[in-house]
């Protein structure tokens, strides 16, 4: 596509929610794939020791020689040994393994602890990749890894699962964002909240959505991600949903989300 979407420096978005199973990894992979399909160059950083984003895009465990752990803690390693291609054109990934859980502990004793990911993503060698977007798939916790993501990021995108207690954890998350903004990253913004696993036949989903929109207004993306079995099947084929079933409702929703994000980004830039 055109150069319209290309940016001088990558926009870095942390995909975070301390609750597990809310759609962080699904959103990271498929929003990333949708942005890549529309012509952006996209890097995914798997920051979860569970490595689900890596597995979901087909990076086998024995192909994860160098990982996010090395990106954070090894100064000497060349980026081209850490950044891997995926089956989607323009979509790249830094994979993770369980080693990353020890990084969380090591960060506590490292004096640069808050800035490791930020420094890694802003190193000069990164420029040659000309990424437009870097999406960080955070672990289900507000630990040092997630804080590193928030310090490195321009904004935080929060997947919110359409279920009864969804909004409860959100205030804790927003508080953490505010703390990071008051200390290590004054420019950090909330990119938006994405309703995930929405079931329009279910009243509860409607209530959660109304609650979220009433309380959070424009922070909630117009696009909703429906509960769609194709989204849960795709990772076991090591494919983004855009490649696994491009005509599915799940694929369409993530394409819509990418368009909405691109619109926001260009509006801010204009
Ligand atoms: P997190 O990264 O927040 O832990 P995941 O993205 O791994 O959450 O999603 C948790 C589970 O729910 C996974 O099995 C995933 O395939 C499934 N899932 C996520 N989003 C959807 C959706 N919109 N429709 C159906 N299943 C989904
Ligand atoms: Mg995950």
mmCIF file of C-alpha atoms and ligand atoms in Angstrom:
data_model
loop_
_atom_site.group_PDB
_atom_site.id
_atom_site.type_symbol
_atom_site.label_atom_id
_atom_site.label_comp_id
_atom_site.label_asym_id
_atom_site.label_seq_id
_atom_site.Cartn_x
_atom_site.Cartn_y
_atom_site.Cartn_z
ATOM 1 C CA UNK A 1 0.000 0.000 0.000
ATOM 2 C CA UNK A 2 0.977 3.659 0.073
ATOM 3 C CA UNK A 3 3.552 5.270 2.300
ATOM 4 C CA UNK A 4 0.754 7.094 4.067
ATOM 5 C CA UNK A 5 0.979 4.845 7.106
ATOM 6 C CA UNK A 6 4.747 4.955 7.481
ATOM 7 C CA UNK A 7 6.039 6.844 10.461
ATOM 8 C CA UNK A 8 9.449 8.236 11.232
ATOM 9 C CA UNK A 9 9.676 6.371 14.511
ATOM 10 C CA UNK A 10 7.638 3.332 15.467
ATOM 11 C CA UNK A 11 4.602 3.806 17.616
ATOM 12 C CA UNK A 12 5.029 1.510 20.606
ATOM 13 C CA UNK A 13 1.877 0.065 22.148
ATOM 14 C CA UNK A 14 1.789 -2.091 25.288
ATOM 15 C CA UNK A 15 -1.122 -4.534 25.241
ATOM 16 C CA UNK A 16 -1.823 -4.959 28.921
ATOM 17 C CA UNK A 17 -4.305 -6.232 31.453
ATOM 18 C CA UNK A 18 -3.197 -7.989 34.624
ATOM 19 C CA UNK A 19 -6.009 -10.506 34.230
ATOM 20 C CA UNK A 20 -5.171 -13.641 32.287
ATOM 21 C CA UNK A 21 -7.329 -14.943 29.481
ATOM 22 C CA UNK A 22 -8.842 -11.612 28.441
ATOM 23 C CA UNK A 23 -7.483 -11.563 24.889
ATOM 24 C CA UNK A 24 -4.094 -9.811 25.158
ATOM 25 C CA UNK A 25 -2.199 -12.337 23.091
ATOM 26 C CA UNK A 26 -5.024 -12.804 20.584
ATOM 27 C CA UNK A 27 -5.165 -9.037 20.152
ATOM 28 C CA UNK A 28 -1.391 -8.662 19.858
ATOM 29 C CA UNK A 29 -1.131 -11.311 17.140
ATOM 30 C CA UNK A 30 -4.180 -10.342 15.137
ATOM 31 C CA UNK A 31 -4.074 -6.576 15.459
ATOM 32 C CA UNK A 32 -0.403 -6.905 14.487
ATOM 33 C CA UNK A 33 -1.292 -9.091 11.515
ATOM 34 C CA UNK A 34 -4.043 -6.695 10.430
ATOM 35 C CA UNK A 35 -1.732 -3.682 10.629
ATOM 36 C CA UNK A 36 0.885 -5.616 8.672
ATOM 37 C CA UNK A 37 -1.684 -6.615 6.047
ATOM 38 C CA UNK A 38 -2.563 -2.971 5.546
ATOM 39 C CA UNK A 39 1.048 -2.117 4.768
ATOM 40 C CA UNK A 40 2.573 -1.236 8.132
ATOM 41 C CA UNK A 41 5.773 -2.880 9.278
ATOM 42 C CA UNK A 42 5.063 -4.427 12.649
ATOM 43 C CA UNK A 43 7.186 -5.928 15.407
ATOM 44 C CA UNK A 44 5.586 -8.015 18.146
ATOM 45 C CA UNK A 45 7.497 -8.318 21.399
ATOM 46 C CA UNK A 46 6.483 -11.379 23.385
ATOM 47 C CA UNK A 47 6.894 -10.200 26.963
ATOM 48 C CA UNK A 48 5.034 -13.102 28.567
ATOM 49 C CA UNK A 49 7.175 -16.011 29.845
ATOM 50 C CA UNK A 50 4.380 -18.310 28.700
ATOM 51 C CA UNK A 51 5.381 -17.442 25.139
ATOM 52 C CA UNK A 52 1.867 -17.799 23.742
ATOM 53 C CA UNK A 53 2.327 -15.176 21.051
ATOM 54 C CA UNK A 54 5.480 -16.966 19.878
ATOM 55 C CA UNK A 55 3.749 -20.339 19.800
ATOM 56 C CA UNK A 56 0.666 -18.862 18.171
ATOM 57 C CA UNK A 57 2.780 -17.611 15.284
ATOM 58 C CA UNK A 58 4.621 -20.881 14.866
ATOM 59 C CA UNK A 59 7.998 -20.092 16.442
ATOM 60 C CA UNK A 60 8.973 -23.545 17.707
ATOM 61 C CA UNK A 61 10.575 -23.741 21.174
ATOM 62 C CA UNK A 62 13.901 -24.920 19.719
ATOM 63 C CA UNK A 63 13.890 -21.916 17.373
ATOM 64 C CA UNK A 64 13.817 -19.601 20.394
ATOM 65 C CA UNK A 65 17.526 -19.483 20.937
ATOM 66 C CA UNK A 66 17.596 -15.763 21.522
ATOM 67 C CA UNK A 67 14.530 -14.147 22.990
ATOM 68 C CA UNK A 68 13.069 -11.146 24.759
ATOM 69 C CA UNK A 69 15.275 -12.133 27.683
ATOM 70 C CA UNK A 70 18.344 -11.345 25.562
ATOM 71 C CA UNK A 71 16.729 -8.191 24.206
ATOM 72 C CA UNK A 72 16.385 -6.946 27.787
ATOM 73 C CA UNK A 73 19.513 -8.209 29.477
ATOM 74 C CA UNK A 74 22.207 -8.882 26.887
ATOM 75 C CA UNK A 75 23.770 -5.686 25.543
ATOM 76 C CA UNK A 76 25.916 -7.294 22.908
ATOM 77 C CA UNK A 77 23.568 -9.453 20.927
ATOM 78 C CA UNK A 78 22.694 -8.328 17.391
ATOM 79 C CA UNK A 79 19.043 -7.537 16.755
ATOM 80 C CA UNK A 80 18.914 -9.656 13.622
ATOM 81 C CA UNK A 81 19.557 -12.704 15.785
ATOM 82 C CA UNK A 82 16.624 -11.838 18.063
ATOM 83 C CA UNK A 83 14.007 -10.546 15.635
ATOM 84 C CA UNK A 84 12.342 -13.314 13.626
ATOM 85 C CA UNK A 85 10.070 -13.269 10.604
ATOM 86 C CA UNK A 86 6.601 -14.842 10.741
ATOM 87 C CA UNK A 87 4.345 -16.351 8.084
ATOM 88 C CA UNK A 88 2.682 -12.943 7.709
ATOM 89 C CA UNK A 89 4.533 -10.496 5.488
ATOM 90 C CA UNK A 90 5.707 -7.361 7.342
ATOM 91 C CA UNK A 91 5.064 -9.048 10.707
ATOM 92 C CA UNK A 92 8.082 -9.802 12.906
ATOM 93 C CA UNK A 93 8.447 -11.137 16.431
ATOM 94 C CA UNK A 94 10.865 -11.267 19.315
ATOM 95 C CA UNK A 95 9.897 -14.595 20.859
ATOM 96 C CA UNK A 96 9.816 -15.491 24.551
ATOM 97 C CA UNK A 97 10.485 -18.532 26.647
ATOM 98 C CA UNK A 98 10.037 -19.283 30.319
ATOM 99 C CA UNK A 99 13.515 -17.753 30.904
ATOM 100 C CA UNK A 100 11.729 -14.446 30.941
ATOM 101 C CA UNK A 101 10.239 -15.168 34.348
ATOM 102 C CA UNK A 102 13.744 -15.009 35.824
ATOM 103 C CA UNK A 103 14.256 -11.700 34.025
ATOM 104 C CA UNK A 104 11.402 -10.346 36.103
ATOM 105 C CA UNK A 105 13.445 -11.124 39.238
ATOM 106 C CA UNK A 106 16.735 -9.905 37.741
ATOM 107 C CA UNK A 107 15.125 -6.598 36.864
ATOM 108 C CA UNK A 108 14.475 -5.959 40.532
ATOM 109 C CA UNK A 109 18.219 -5.799 41.203
ATOM 110 C CA UNK A 110 19.262 -3.979 38.041
ATOM 111 C CA UNK A 111 19.738 -0.241 38.445
ATOM 112 C CA UNK A 112 18.422 0.503 34.957
ATOM 113 C CA UNK A 113 15.530 -1.811 35.683
ATOM 114 C CA UNK A 114 12.700 0.386 34.488
ATOM 115 C CA UNK A 115 14.309 1.367 31.216
ATOM 116 C CA UNK A 116 15.671 -1.865 29.799
ATOM 117 C CA UNK A 117 12.940 -2.451 27.249
ATOM 118 C CA UNK A 118 12.743 1.213 26.341
ATOM 119 C CA UNK A 119 16.486 1.371 25.702
ATOM 120 C CA UNK A 120 16.413 -1.897 23.748
ATOM 121 C CA UNK A 121 13.605 -0.716 21.481
ATOM 122 C CA UNK A 122 15.161 2.706 20.938
ATOM 123 C CA UNK A 123 18.667 1.513 20.094
ATOM 124 C CA UNK A 124 20.022 2.808 16.787
ATOM 125 C CA UNK A 125 20.142 -0.619 15.165
ATOM 126 C CA UNK A 126 16.340 -0.735 15.401
ATOM 127 C CA UNK A 127 16.066 2.085 12.831
ATOM 128 C CA UNK A 128 17.142 -0.152 9.955
ATOM 129 C CA UNK A 129 13.958 -2.185 10.385
ATOM 130 C CA UNK A 130 11.760 0.873 9.824
ATOM 131 C CA UNK A 131 8.960 -0.507 11.940
ATOM 132 C CA UNK A 132 5.745 1.496 12.050
ATOM 133 C CA UNK A 133 4.330 -0.291 15.075
ATOM 134 C CA UNK A 134 5.772 -2.251 17.957
ATOM 135 C CA UNK A 135 3.145 -4.180 19.922
ATOM 136 C CA UNK A 136 4.163 -5.599 23.297
ATOM 137 C CA UNK A 137 2.251 -8.643 24.563
ATOM 138 C CA UNK A 138 2.356 -8.228 28.349
ATOM 139 C CA UNK A 139 2.158 -10.975 30.983
ATOM 140 C CA UNK A 140 -0.993 -11.280 33.124
ATOM 141 C CA UNK A 141 0.482 -9.335 36.013
ATOM 142 C CA UNK A 142 1.529 -5.813 36.948
ATOM 143 C CA UNK A 143 5.116 -6.974 37.479
ATOM 144 C CA UNK A 144 8.447 -5.462 36.410
ATOM 145 C CA UNK A 145 7.996 -6.788 32.890
ATOM 146 C CA UNK A 146 4.688 -4.986 32.458
ATOM 147 C CA UNK A 147 6.155 -1.838 34.011
ATOM 148 C CA UNK A 148 9.029 -2.063 31.504
ATOM 149 C CA UNK A 149 6.453 -2.247 28.719
ATOM 150 C CA UNK A 150 4.641 0.841 30.033
ATOM 151 C CA UNK A 151 7.894 2.754 30.341
ATOM 152 C CA UNK A 152 8.877 1.800 26.793
ATOM 153 C CA UNK A 153 5.472 2.518 25.256
ATOM 154 C CA UNK A 154 3.760 5.532 23.764
ATOM 155 C CA UNK A 155 0.433 4.101 24.810
ATOM 156 C CA UNK A 156 -1.369 1.230 26.495
ATOM 157 C CA UNK A 157 -4.112 -0.730 24.798
ATOM 158 C CA UNK A 158 -6.317 -2.688 27.187
ATOM 159 C CA UNK A 159 -8.323 -5.719 26.092
ATOM 160 C CA UNK A 160 -11.388 -5.970 28.317
ATOM 161 C CA UNK A 161 -13.250 -9.243 28.392
ATOM 162 C CA UNK A 162 -17.010 -8.872 28.346
ATOM 163 C CA UNK A 163 -17.774 -10.518 31.662
ATOM 164 C CA UNK A 164 -19.177 -9.532 35.002
ATOM 165 C CA UNK A 165 -16.032 -8.467 36.886
ATOM 166 C CA UNK A 166 -14.330 -6.948 33.870
ATOM 167 C CA UNK A 167 -14.260 -3.366 35.082
ATOM 168 C CA UNK A 168 -12.999 -4.228 38.570
ATOM 169 C CA UNK A 169 -9.381 -4.862 37.630
ATOM 170 C CA UNK A 170 -9.347 -1.901 35.314
ATOM 171 C CA UNK A 171 -8.981 0.763 38.007
ATOM 172 C CA UNK A 172 -5.837 -0.927 39.326
ATOM 173 C CA UNK A 173 -4.429 -0.983 35.811
ATOM 174 C CA UNK A 174 -5.269 2.671 35.186
ATOM 175 C CA UNK A 175 -3.677 3.567 38.522
ATOM 176 C CA UNK A 176 -0.469 1.847 37.453
ATOM 177 C CA UNK A 177 -0.525 3.762 34.167
ATOM 178 C CA UNK A 178 -0.890 6.985 36.133
ATOM 179 C CA UNK A 179 2.058 6.070 38.391
ATOM 180 C CA UNK A 180 4.268 5.352 35.391
ATOM 181 C CA UNK A 181 3.181 8.640 33.858
ATOM 182 C CA UNK A 182 4.142 10.485 37.046
ATOM 183 C CA UNK A 183 7.568 8.892 37.122
ATOM 184 C CA UNK A 184 9.363 7.156 34.279
ATOM 185 C CA UNK A 185 7.216 7.980 31.234
ATOM 186 C CA UNK A 186 5.356 11.291 31.420
ATOM 187 C CA UNK A 187 4.014 10.968 27.855
ATOM 188 C CA UNK A 188 2.320 7.597 28.336
ATOM 189 C CA UNK A 189 -1.263 7.592 27.044
ATOM 190 C CA UNK A 190 -4.157 5.171 27.085
ATOM 191 C CA UNK A 191 -4.606 4.172 23.458
ATOM 192 C CA UNK A 192 -7.960 2.674 24.228
ATOM 193 C CA UNK A 193 -9.942 -0.166 25.682
ATOM 194 C CA UNK A 194 -11.029 -2.970 23.392
ATOM 195 C CA UNK A 195 -14.030 -5.080 24.295
ATOM 196 C CA UNK A 196 -13.143 -8.709 23.587
ATOM 197 C CA UNK A 197 -15.112 -11.962 23.411
ATOM 198 C CA UNK A 198 -18.304 -9.984 22.921
ATOM 199 C CA UNK A 199 -21.422 -12.110 22.537
ATOM 200 C CA UNK A 200 -24.247 -9.931 21.266
ATOM 201 C CA UNK A 201 -26.842 -12.593 22.094
ATOM 202 C CA UNK A 202 -25.806 -12.392 25.712
ATOM 203 C CA UNK A 203 -27.319 -9.646 27.866
ATOM 204 C CA UNK A 204 -24.295 -9.530 30.121
ATOM 205 C CA UNK A 205 -22.044 -8.563 27.232
ATOM 206 C CA UNK A 206 -24.382 -5.659 26.517
ATOM 207 C CA UNK A 207 -24.308 -4.538 30.150
ATOM 208 C CA UNK A 208 -20.517 -4.650 30.318
ATOM 209 C CA UNK A 209 -20.322 -2.644 27.114
ATOM 210 C CA UNK A 210 -22.780 -0.011 28.340
ATOM 211 C CA UNK A 211 -20.964 0.207 31.656
ATOM 212 C CA UNK A 212 -17.621 0.601 29.932
ATOM 213 C CA UNK A 213 -18.869 3.220 27.473
ATOM 214 C CA UNK A 214 -20.727 5.152 30.201
ATOM 215 C CA UNK A 215 -17.672 5.241 32.439
ATOM 216 C CA UNK A 216 -14.854 5.489 29.947
ATOM 217 C CA UNK A 217 -16.468 7.232 26.992
ATOM 218 C CA UNK A 218 -14.212 7.703 23.985
ATOM 219 C CA UNK A 219 -11.488 5.594 25.540
ATOM 220 C CA UNK A 220 -13.460 2.541 24.409
ATOM 221 C CA UNK A 221 -12.817 1.578 20.790
ATOM 222 C CA UNK A 222 -15.937 1.529 18.595
ATOM 223 C CA UNK A 223 -14.786 -1.821 17.233
ATOM 224 C CA UNK A 224 -15.783 -4.813 19.334
ATOM 225 C CA UNK A 225 -14.103 -8.197 19.044
ATOM 226 C CA UNK A 226 -16.783 -10.891 18.962
ATOM 227 C CA UNK A 227 -16.408 -14.287 20.547
ATOM 228 C CA UNK A 228 -15.406 -16.270 17.496
ATOM 229 C CA UNK A 229 -14.149 -19.851 17.464
ATOM 230 C CA UNK A 230 -11.821 -19.108 14.537
ATOM 231 C CA UNK A 231 -9.833 -16.791 16.827
ATOM 232 C CA UNK A 232 -9.264 -19.591 19.320
ATOM 233 C CA UNK A 233 -8.446 -22.168 16.626
ATOM 234 C CA UNK A 234 -5.919 -20.106 14.663
ATOM 235 C CA UNK A 235 -2.991 -20.372 17.154
ATOM 236 C CA UNK A 236 -3.042 -24.175 17.048
ATOM 237 C CA UNK A 237 -2.375 -23.885 13.307
ATOM 238 C CA UNK A 238 0.379 -21.354 14.065
ATOM 239 C CA UNK A 239 -1.434 -18.749 11.997
ATOM 240 C CA UNK A 240 -2.919 -15.342 12.567
ATOM 241 C CA UNK A 241 -6.678 -15.427 12.064
ATOM 242 C CA UNK A 242 -6.199 -13.290 8.974
ATOM 243 C CA UNK A 243 -4.389 -16.188 7.334
ATOM 244 C CA UNK A 244 -6.300 -19.020 9.012
ATOM 245 C CA UNK A 245 -9.743 -17.745 8.046
ATOM 246 C CA UNK A 246 -9.675 -14.278 6.480
ATOM 247 C CA UNK A 247 -13.454 -14.233 6.052
ATOM 248 C CA UNK A 248 -14.267 -15.020 9.675
ATOM 249 C CA UNK A 249 -15.925 -12.480 11.949
ATOM 250 C CA UNK A 250 -12.797 -12.520 14.104
ATOM 251 C CA UNK A 251 -10.553 -11.571 11.187
ATOM 252 C CA UNK A 252 -12.933 -8.803 10.126
ATOM 253 C CA UNK A 253 -13.056 -7.426 13.665
ATOM 254 C CA UNK A 254 -9.268 -7.183 13.929
ATOM 255 C CA UNK A 255 -9.088 -5.539 10.498
ATOM 256 C CA UNK A 256 -11.669 -3.005 11.725
ATOM 257 C CA UNK A 257 -9.662 -2.428 14.892
ATOM 258 C CA UNK A 258 -6.533 -1.798 12.809
ATOM 259 C CA UNK A 259 -8.397 0.758 10.685
ATOM 260 C CA UNK A 260 -9.684 2.501 13.806
ATOM 261 C CA UNK A 261 -6.184 2.596 15.279
ATOM 262 C CA UNK A 262 -4.684 3.913 12.040
ATOM 263 C CA UNK A 263 -7.327 6.633 11.933
ATOM 264 C CA UNK A 264 -6.465 7.689 15.482
ATOM 265 C CA UNK A 265 -2.769 7.675 14.756
ATOM 266 C CA UNK A 266 -3.049 9.777 11.609
ATOM 267 C CA UNK A 267 -5.452 12.171 13.289
ATOM 268 C CA UNK A 268 -2.953 12.808 16.069
ATOM 269 C CA UNK A 269 -0.131 13.212 13.581
ATOM 270 C CA UNK A 270 -2.095 15.657 11.432
HETATM 271 P P1 LIG B 1 -4.456 -13.415 27.427
HETATM 272 O O1 LIG B 1 -3.281 -13.227 26.544
HETATM 273 O O2 LIG B 1 -5.034 -12.145 27.946
HETATM 274 O O3 LIG B 1 -4.188 -14.391 28.521
HETATM 275 P P2 LIG B 1 -5.595 -14.873 25.196
HETATM 276 O O4 LIG B 1 -5.508 -13.954 24.042
HETATM 277 O O5 LIG B 1 -4.542 -15.943 25.293
HETATM 278 O O6 LIG B 1 -5.644 -14.048 26.540
HETATM 279 O O7 LIG B 1 -7.047 -15.505 25.187
HETATM 280 C C1 LIG B 1 -7.427 -16.484 26.164
HETATM 281 C C2 LIG B 1 -8.160 -17.629 25.471
HETATM 282 O O8 LIG B 1 -9.343 -17.152 24.872
HETATM 283 C C3 LIG B 1 -7.330 -18.251 24.361
HETATM 284 O O9 LIG B 1 -7.609 -19.627 24.329
HETATM 285 C C4 LIG B 1 -7.871 -17.569 23.104
HETATM 286 O O10 LIG B 1 -7.738 -18.397 21.962
HETATM 287 C C5 LIG B 1 -9.322 -17.341 23.462
HETATM 288 N N1 LIG B 1 -9.877 -16.140 22.835
HETATM 289 C C6 LIG B 1 -9.372 -14.875 22.896
HETATM 290 N N2 LIG B 1 -10.157 -14.000 22.254
HETATM 291 C C7 LIG B 1 -11.199 -14.725 21.764
HETATM 292 C C8 LIG B 1 -12.374 -14.394 20.996
HETATM 293 N N3 LIG B 1 -12.641 -13.133 20.633
HETATM 294 N N4 LIG B 1 -13.235 -15.392 20.669
HETATM 295 C C9 LIG B 1 -12.972 -16.671 21.062
HETATM 296 N N5 LIG B 1 -11.906 -17.035 21.775
HETATM 297 C C10 LIG B 1 -11.015 -16.088 22.136
HETATM 298 MG MG1 LIG B 2 -1.294 -13.923 26.789
#
